[in-house]
Structure formats: structure tokens, C-alpha cells
mmCIF file with all atom_site columns, C-alpha atoms in Angstrom:
data_model
loop_
_atom_site.group_PDB
_atom_site.id
_atom_site.type_symbol
_atom_site.label_atom_id
_atom_site.label_alt_id
_atom_site.label_comp_id
_atom_site.label_asym_id
_atom_site.label_entity_id
_atom_site.label_seq_id
_atom_site.pdbx_PDB_ins_code
_atom_site.Cartn_x
_atom_site.Cartn_y
_atom_site.Cartn_z
_atom_site.occupancy
_atom_site.B_iso_or_equiv
_atom_site.pdbx_formal_charge
_atom_site.auth_seq_id
_atom_site.auth_comp_id
_atom_site.auth_asym_id
_atom_site.auth_atom_id
_atom_site.pdbx_PDB_model_num
ATOM 1   C CA . UNK A 1 1   ? -89.519  62.220 23.767 1.00 0.00 ? 692 UNK A CA 1
ATOM 2   C CA . UNK A 1 2   ? -90.123  59.512 26.357 1.00 0.00 ? 693 UNK A CA 1
ATOM 3   C CA . UNK A 1 3   ? -88.914  56.774 23.899 1.00 0.00 ? 694 UNK A CA 1
ATOM 4   C CA . UNK A 1 4   ? -85.786  58.798 23.041 1.00 0.00 ? 695 UNK A CA 1
ATOM 5   C CA . UNK A 1 5   ? -85.027  59.271 26.789 1.00 0.00 ? 696 UNK A CA 1
ATOM 6   C CA . UNK A 1 6   ? -85.499  55.541 27.349 1.00 0.00 ? 697 UNK A CA 1
ATOM 7   C CA . UNK A 1 7   ? -83.124  54.632 24.521 1.00 0.00 ? 698 UNK A CA 1
ATOM 8   C CA . UNK A 1 8   ? -80.463  57.025 25.861 1.00 0.00 ? 699 UNK A CA 1
ATOM 9   C CA . UNK A 1 9   ? -80.847  55.579 29.296 1.00 0.00 ? 700 UNK A CA 1
ATOM 10  C CA . UNK A 1 10  ? -80.394  52.082 27.951 1.00 0.00 ? 701 UNK A CA 1
ATOM 11  C CA . UNK A 1 11  ? -77.206  53.187 26.237 1.00 0.00 ? 702 UNK A CA 1
ATOM 12  C CA . UNK A 1 12  ? -75.859  54.840 29.351 1.00 0.00 ? 703 UNK A CA 1
ATOM 13  C CA . UNK A 1 13  ? -76.740  51.772 31.448 1.00 0.00 ? 704 UNK A CA 1
ATOM 14  C CA . UNK A 1 14  ? -74.983  49.545 28.942 1.00 0.00 ? 705 UNK A CA 1
ATOM 15  C CA . UNK A 1 15  ? -71.850  51.669 29.120 1.00 0.00 ? 706 UNK A CA 1
ATOM 16  C CA . UNK A 1 16  ? -71.797  51.388 32.919 1.00 0.00 ? 707 UNK A CA 1
ATOM 17  C CA . UNK A 1 17  ? -72.657  47.738 33.178 1.00 0.00 ? 708 UNK A CA 1
ATOM 18  C CA . UNK A 1 18  ? -70.537  46.404 30.307 1.00 0.00 ? 709 UNK A CA 1
ATOM 19  C CA . UNK A 1 19  ? -67.696  48.757 31.166 1.00 0.00 ? 710 UNK A CA 1
ATOM 20  C CA . UNK A 1 20  ? -67.927  47.824 34.821 1.00 0.00 ? 711 UNK A CA 1
ATOM 21  C CA . UNK A 1 21  ? -67.854  44.102 34.098 1.00 0.00 ? 712 UNK A CA 1
ATOM 22  C CA . UNK A 1 22  ? -64.887  44.638 31.689 1.00 0.00 ? 713 UNK A CA 1
ATOM 23  C CA . UNK A 1 23  ? -63.025  46.570 34.380 1.00 0.00 ? 714 UNK A CA 1
ATOM 24  C CA . UNK A 1 24  ? -63.509  43.771 36.874 1.00 0.00 ? 715 UNK A CA 1
ATOM 25  C CA . UNK A 1 25  ? -62.472  41.264 34.167 1.00 0.00 ? 716 UNK A CA 1
ATOM 26  C CA . UNK A 1 26  ? -59.327  43.270 33.512 1.00 0.00 ? 717 UNK A CA 1
ATOM 27  C CA . UNK A 1 27  ? -58.570  43.552 37.231 1.00 0.00 ? 718 UNK A CA 1
ATOM 28  C CA . UNK A 1 28  ? -58.934  39.767 37.876 1.00 0.00 ? 719 UNK A CA 1
ATOM 29  C CA . UNK A 1 29  ? -58.218  37.991 34.629 1.00 0.00 ? 720 UNK A CA 1
ATOM 30  C CA . UNK A 1 30  ? -55.519  40.324 33.328 1.00 0.00 ? 721 UNK A CA 1
ATOM 31  C CA . UNK A 1 31  ? -54.012  40.933 36.830 1.00 0.00 ? 722 UNK A CA 1
ATOM 32  C CA . UNK A 1 32  ? -54.417  44.727 36.600 1.00 0.00 ? 723 UNK A CA 1
ATOM 33  C CA . UNK A 1 33  ? -55.196  45.005 40.320 1.00 0.00 ? 724 UNK A CA 1
ATOM 34  C CA . UNK A 1 34  ? -57.753  46.266 42.837 1.00 0.00 ? 725 UNK A CA 1
ATOM 35  C CA . UNK A 1 35  ? -58.016  49.757 41.403 1.00 0.00 ? 726 UNK A CA 1
ATOM 36  C CA . UNK A 1 36  ? -59.519  48.311 38.225 1.00 0.00 ? 727 UNK A CA 1
ATOM 37  C CA . UNK A 1 37  ? -61.820  46.021 40.187 1.00 0.00 ? 728 UNK A CA 1
ATOM 38  C CA . UNK A 1 38  ? -62.956  48.913 42.357 1.00 0.00 ? 729 UNK A CA 1
ATOM 39  C CA . UNK A 1 39  ? -63.653  51.112 39.370 1.00 0.00 ? 730 UNK A CA 1
ATOM 40  C CA . UNK A 1 40  ? -65.663  48.235 37.886 1.00 0.00 ? 731 UNK A CA 1
ATOM 41  C CA . UNK A 1 41  ? -67.679  47.817 41.059 1.00 0.00 ? 732 UNK A CA 1
ATOM 42  C CA . UNK A 1 42  ? -68.478  51.580 41.085 1.00 0.00 ? 733 UNK A CA 1
ATOM 43  C CA . UNK A 1 43  ? -69.522  51.477 37.438 1.00 0.00 ? 734 UNK A CA 1
ATOM 44  C CA . UNK A 1 44  ? -71.762  48.488 38.097 1.00 0.00 ? 735 UNK A CA 1
ATOM 45  C CA . UNK A 1 45  ? -73.383  50.410 40.921 1.00 0.00 ? 736 UNK A CA 1
ATOM 46  C CA . UNK A 1 46  ? -73.945  53.367 38.588 1.00 0.00 ? 737 UNK A CA 1
ATOM 47  C CA . UNK A 1 47  ? -75.635  50.988 36.124 1.00 0.00 ? 738 UNK A CA 1
ATOM 48  C CA . UNK A 1 48  ? -78.086  49.979 38.837 1.00 0.00 ? 739 UNK A CA 1
ATOM 49  C CA . UNK A 1 49  ? -78.917  53.614 39.525 1.00 0.00 ? 740 UNK A CA 1
ATOM 50  C CA . UNK A 1 50  ? -79.275  54.540 35.828 1.00 0.00 ? 741 UNK A CA 1
ATOM 51  C CA . UNK A 1 51  ? -81.753  51.722 35.371 1.00 0.00 ? 742 UNK A CA 1
ATOM 52  C CA . UNK A 1 52  ? -84.080  53.314 37.914 1.00 0.00 ? 743 UNK A CA 1
ATOM 53  C CA . UNK A 1 53  ? -84.334  56.383 35.708 1.00 0.00 ? 744 UNK A CA 1
ATOM 54  C CA . UNK A 1 54  ? -86.294  54.608 32.952 1.00 0.00 ? 745 UNK A CA 1
ATOM 55  C CA . UNK A 1 55  ? -89.754  56.146 32.403 1.00 0.00 ? 746 UNK A CA 1
ATOM 56  C CA . UNK A 1 56  ? -91.494  52.768 32.715 1.00 0.00 ? 747 UNK A CA 1
ATOM 57  C CA . UNK A 1 57  ? -92.020  51.795 36.386 1.00 0.00 ? 748 UNK A CA 1
ATOM 58  C CA . UNK A 1 58  ? -91.954  48.018 35.931 1.00 0.00 ? 749 UNK A CA 1
ATOM 59  C CA . UNK A 1 59  ? -88.687  46.517 37.171 1.00 0.00 ? 750 UNK A CA 1
ATOM 60  C CA . UNK A 1 60  ? -89.196  43.206 35.377 1.00 0.00 ? 751 UNK A CA 1
ATOM 61  C CA . UNK A 1 61  ? -89.917  44.865 32.039 1.00 0.00 ? 752 UNK A CA 1
ATOM 62  C CA . UNK A 1 62  ? -86.903  47.213 32.298 1.00 0.00 ? 753 UNK A CA 1
ATOM 63  C CA . UNK A 1 63  ? -84.447  44.432 33.206 1.00 0.00 ? 754 UNK A CA 1
ATOM 64  C CA . UNK A 1 64  ? -85.855  42.020 30.625 1.00 0.00 ? 755 UNK A CA 1
ATOM 65  C CA . UNK A 1 65  ? -85.533  44.589 27.859 1.00 0.00 ? 756 UNK A CA 1
ATOM 66  C CA . UNK A 1 66  ? -82.096  45.632 29.077 1.00 0.00 ? 757 UNK A CA 1
ATOM 67  C CA . UNK A 1 67  ? -80.955  42.032 28.593 1.00 0.00 ? 758 UNK A CA 1
ATOM 68  C CA . UNK A 1 68  ? -81.301  42.495 24.823 1.00 0.00 ? 759 UNK A CA 1
ATOM 69  C CA . UNK A 1 69  ? -79.427  45.813 25.043 1.00 0.00 ? 760 UNK A CA 1
ATOM 70  C CA . UNK A 1 70  ? -76.683  44.041 27.052 1.00 0.00 ? 761 UNK A CA 1
ATOM 71  C CA . UNK A 1 71  ? -76.294  41.291 24.377 1.00 0.00 ? 762 UNK A CA 1
ATOM 72  C CA . UNK A 1 72  ? -75.861  43.768 21.503 1.00 0.00 ? 763 UNK A CA 1
ATOM 73  C CA . UNK A 1 73  ? -73.799  46.231 23.609 1.00 0.00 ? 764 UNK A CA 1
ATOM 74  C CA . UNK A 1 74  ? -71.411  43.490 24.695 1.00 0.00 ? 765 UNK A CA 1
ATOM 75  C CA . UNK A 1 75  ? -70.635  42.549 21.162 1.00 0.00 ? 766 UNK A CA 1
ATOM 76  C CA . UNK A 1 76  ? -70.052  46.184 20.297 1.00 0.00 ? 767 UNK A CA 1
ATOM 77  C CA . UNK A 1 77  ? -67.797  46.601 23.342 1.00 0.00 ? 768 UNK A CA 1
ATOM 78  C CA . UNK A 1 78  ? -65.807  43.592 22.393 1.00 0.00 ? 769 UNK A CA 1
ATOM 79  C CA . UNK A 1 79  ? -65.350  45.013 18.891 1.00 0.00 ? 770 UNK A CA 1
ATOM 80  C CA . UNK A 1 80  ? -64.342  48.425 20.075 1.00 0.00 ? 771 UNK A CA 1
ATOM 81  C CA . UNK A 1 81  ? -62.142  47.483 23.027 1.00 0.00 ? 772 UNK A CA 1
ATOM 82  C CA . UNK A 1 82  ? -60.918  43.874 22.611 1.00 0.00 ? 773 UNK A CA 1
ATOM 83  C CA . UNK A 1 83  ? -60.687  43.488 18.822 1.00 0.00 ? 774 UNK A CA 1
ATOM 84  C CA . UNK A 1 84  ? -63.492  40.837 18.829 1.00 0.00 ? 775 UNK A CA 1
ATOM 85  C CA . UNK A 1 85  ? -65.030  40.218 15.421 1.00 0.00 ? 776 UNK A CA 1
ATOM 86  C CA . UNK A 1 86  ? -68.566  38.862 15.610 1.00 0.00 ? 777 UNK A CA 1
ATOM 87  C CA . UNK A 1 87  ? -69.688  36.416 12.983 1.00 0.00 ? 778 UNK A CA 1
ATOM 88  C CA . UNK A 1 88  ? -73.068  36.576 11.174 1.00 0.00 ? 779 UNK A CA 1
ATOM 89  C CA . UNK A 1 89  ? -74.713  34.518 13.900 1.00 0.00 ? 780 UNK A CA 1
ATOM 90  C CA . UNK A 1 90  ? -73.573  36.933 16.607 1.00 0.00 ? 781 UNK A CA 1
ATOM 91  C CA . UNK A 1 91  ? -75.024  39.792 14.584 1.00 0.00 ? 782 UNK A CA 1
ATOM 92  C CA . UNK A 1 92  ? -78.230  37.863 13.890 1.00 0.00 ? 783 UNK A CA 1
ATOM 93  C CA . UNK A 1 93  ? -78.670  37.043 17.533 1.00 0.00 ? 784 UNK A CA 1
ATOM 94  C CA . UNK A 1 94  ? -78.034  40.624 18.581 1.00 0.00 ? 785 UNK A CA 1
ATOM 95  C CA . UNK A 1 95  ? -80.653  41.887 16.107 1.00 0.00 ? 786 UNK A CA 1
ATOM 96  C CA . UNK A 1 96  ? -83.209  39.379 17.446 1.00 0.00 ? 787 UNK A CA 1
ATOM 97  C CA . UNK A 1 97  ? -82.465  40.617 20.984 1.00 0.00 ? 788 UNK A CA 1
ATOM 98  C CA . UNK A 1 98  ? -82.896  44.263 19.940 1.00 0.00 ? 789 UNK A CA 1
ATOM 99  C CA . UNK A 1 99  ? -86.166  43.378 18.247 1.00 0.00 ? 790 UNK A CA 1
ATOM 100 C CA . UNK A 1 100 ? -87.266  41.878 21.555 1.00 0.00 ? 791 UNK A CA 1
ATOM 101 C CA . UNK A 1 101 ? -86.276  45.056 23.356 1.00 0.00 ? 792 UNK A CA 1
ATOM 102 C CA . UNK A 1 102 ? -88.463  47.054 20.976 1.00 0.00 ? 793 UNK A CA 1
ATOM 103 C CA . UNK A 1 103 ? -91.476  44.767 21.565 1.00 0.00 ? 794 UNK A CA 1
ATOM 104 C CA . UNK A 1 104 ? -91.035  44.689 25.336 1.00 0.00 ? 795 UNK A CA 1
ATOM 105 C CA . UNK A 1 105 ? -90.478  48.371 25.837 1.00 0.00 ? 796 UNK A CA 1
ATOM 106 C CA . UNK A 1 106 ? -92.227  50.223 23.040 1.00 0.00 ? 797 UNK A CA 1
ATOM 107 C CA . UNK A 1 107 ? -95.167  48.118 21.855 1.00 0.00 ? 798 UNK A CA 1
ATOM 108 C CA . UNK A 1 108 ? -98.511  49.936 22.331 1.00 0.00 ? 799 UNK A CA 1
ATOM 109 C CA . UNK A 1 109 ? -100.338 48.844 25.466 1.00 0.00 ? 800 UNK A CA 1
ATOM 110 C CA . UNK A 1 110 ? -103.908 49.154 26.482 1.00 0.00 ? 801 UNK A CA 1
ATOM 111 C CA . UNK A 1 111 ? -103.148 50.570 29.928 1.00 0.00 ? 802 UNK A CA 1
#
């Protein structure tokens, strides 16, 4: 159950961080205004909080693994929200990143 909880927390964190960054992007680059920027800042803060809920207590491990989730999640967000179409190299890179997440977070450890 701990691994499933961790995976769900990574997904929620990705939603907050990628969504927050997208909202700030929309507010600044697409001139949607301060309300969008403020919502983005709040979502980014929520991401920081969600990351602390991971079962593993090692900050460096959590953030390193989350980097791979962020890569794959960003491509998915772009597809869903902005009409981005990744090429095979984008997909291959995302899969490599997710494999890295699996090794960093879920490989058996002696401790």
C-alpha cells in the first residue's frame, strides 16, 4: 500500500506543480492577469506541501524522483491542455525518466 500511496502522491504533486506553472505561464505570457498568476502561486505552494506527504523521509530522493514524474507529466499536460503532440523522442525520454523514478523510489534497499 505504501507504493500505491507514493504513486498517488506523485500524481497529485504533478497536478499542482505543472498546473501551477501553467497558470503562471497563462497569467504572464498569455496576459490573463494577476488572478491566474495568484492561483498558480497557490498551486505551486500546494505542490510543496504534497511532496512532504511521501512515505520516504529523504528530501533529495523524493525531489530527484519527482523530476522524472514532472518530465512525463509535463508532456501529458501539454497534450491535454495545449494540444502538444510529443514525438517518439519525447515519449522515449519520458519513459527513461519514469524508469529512473522506479529505480530511485522503489528499488529494494538494505536499510
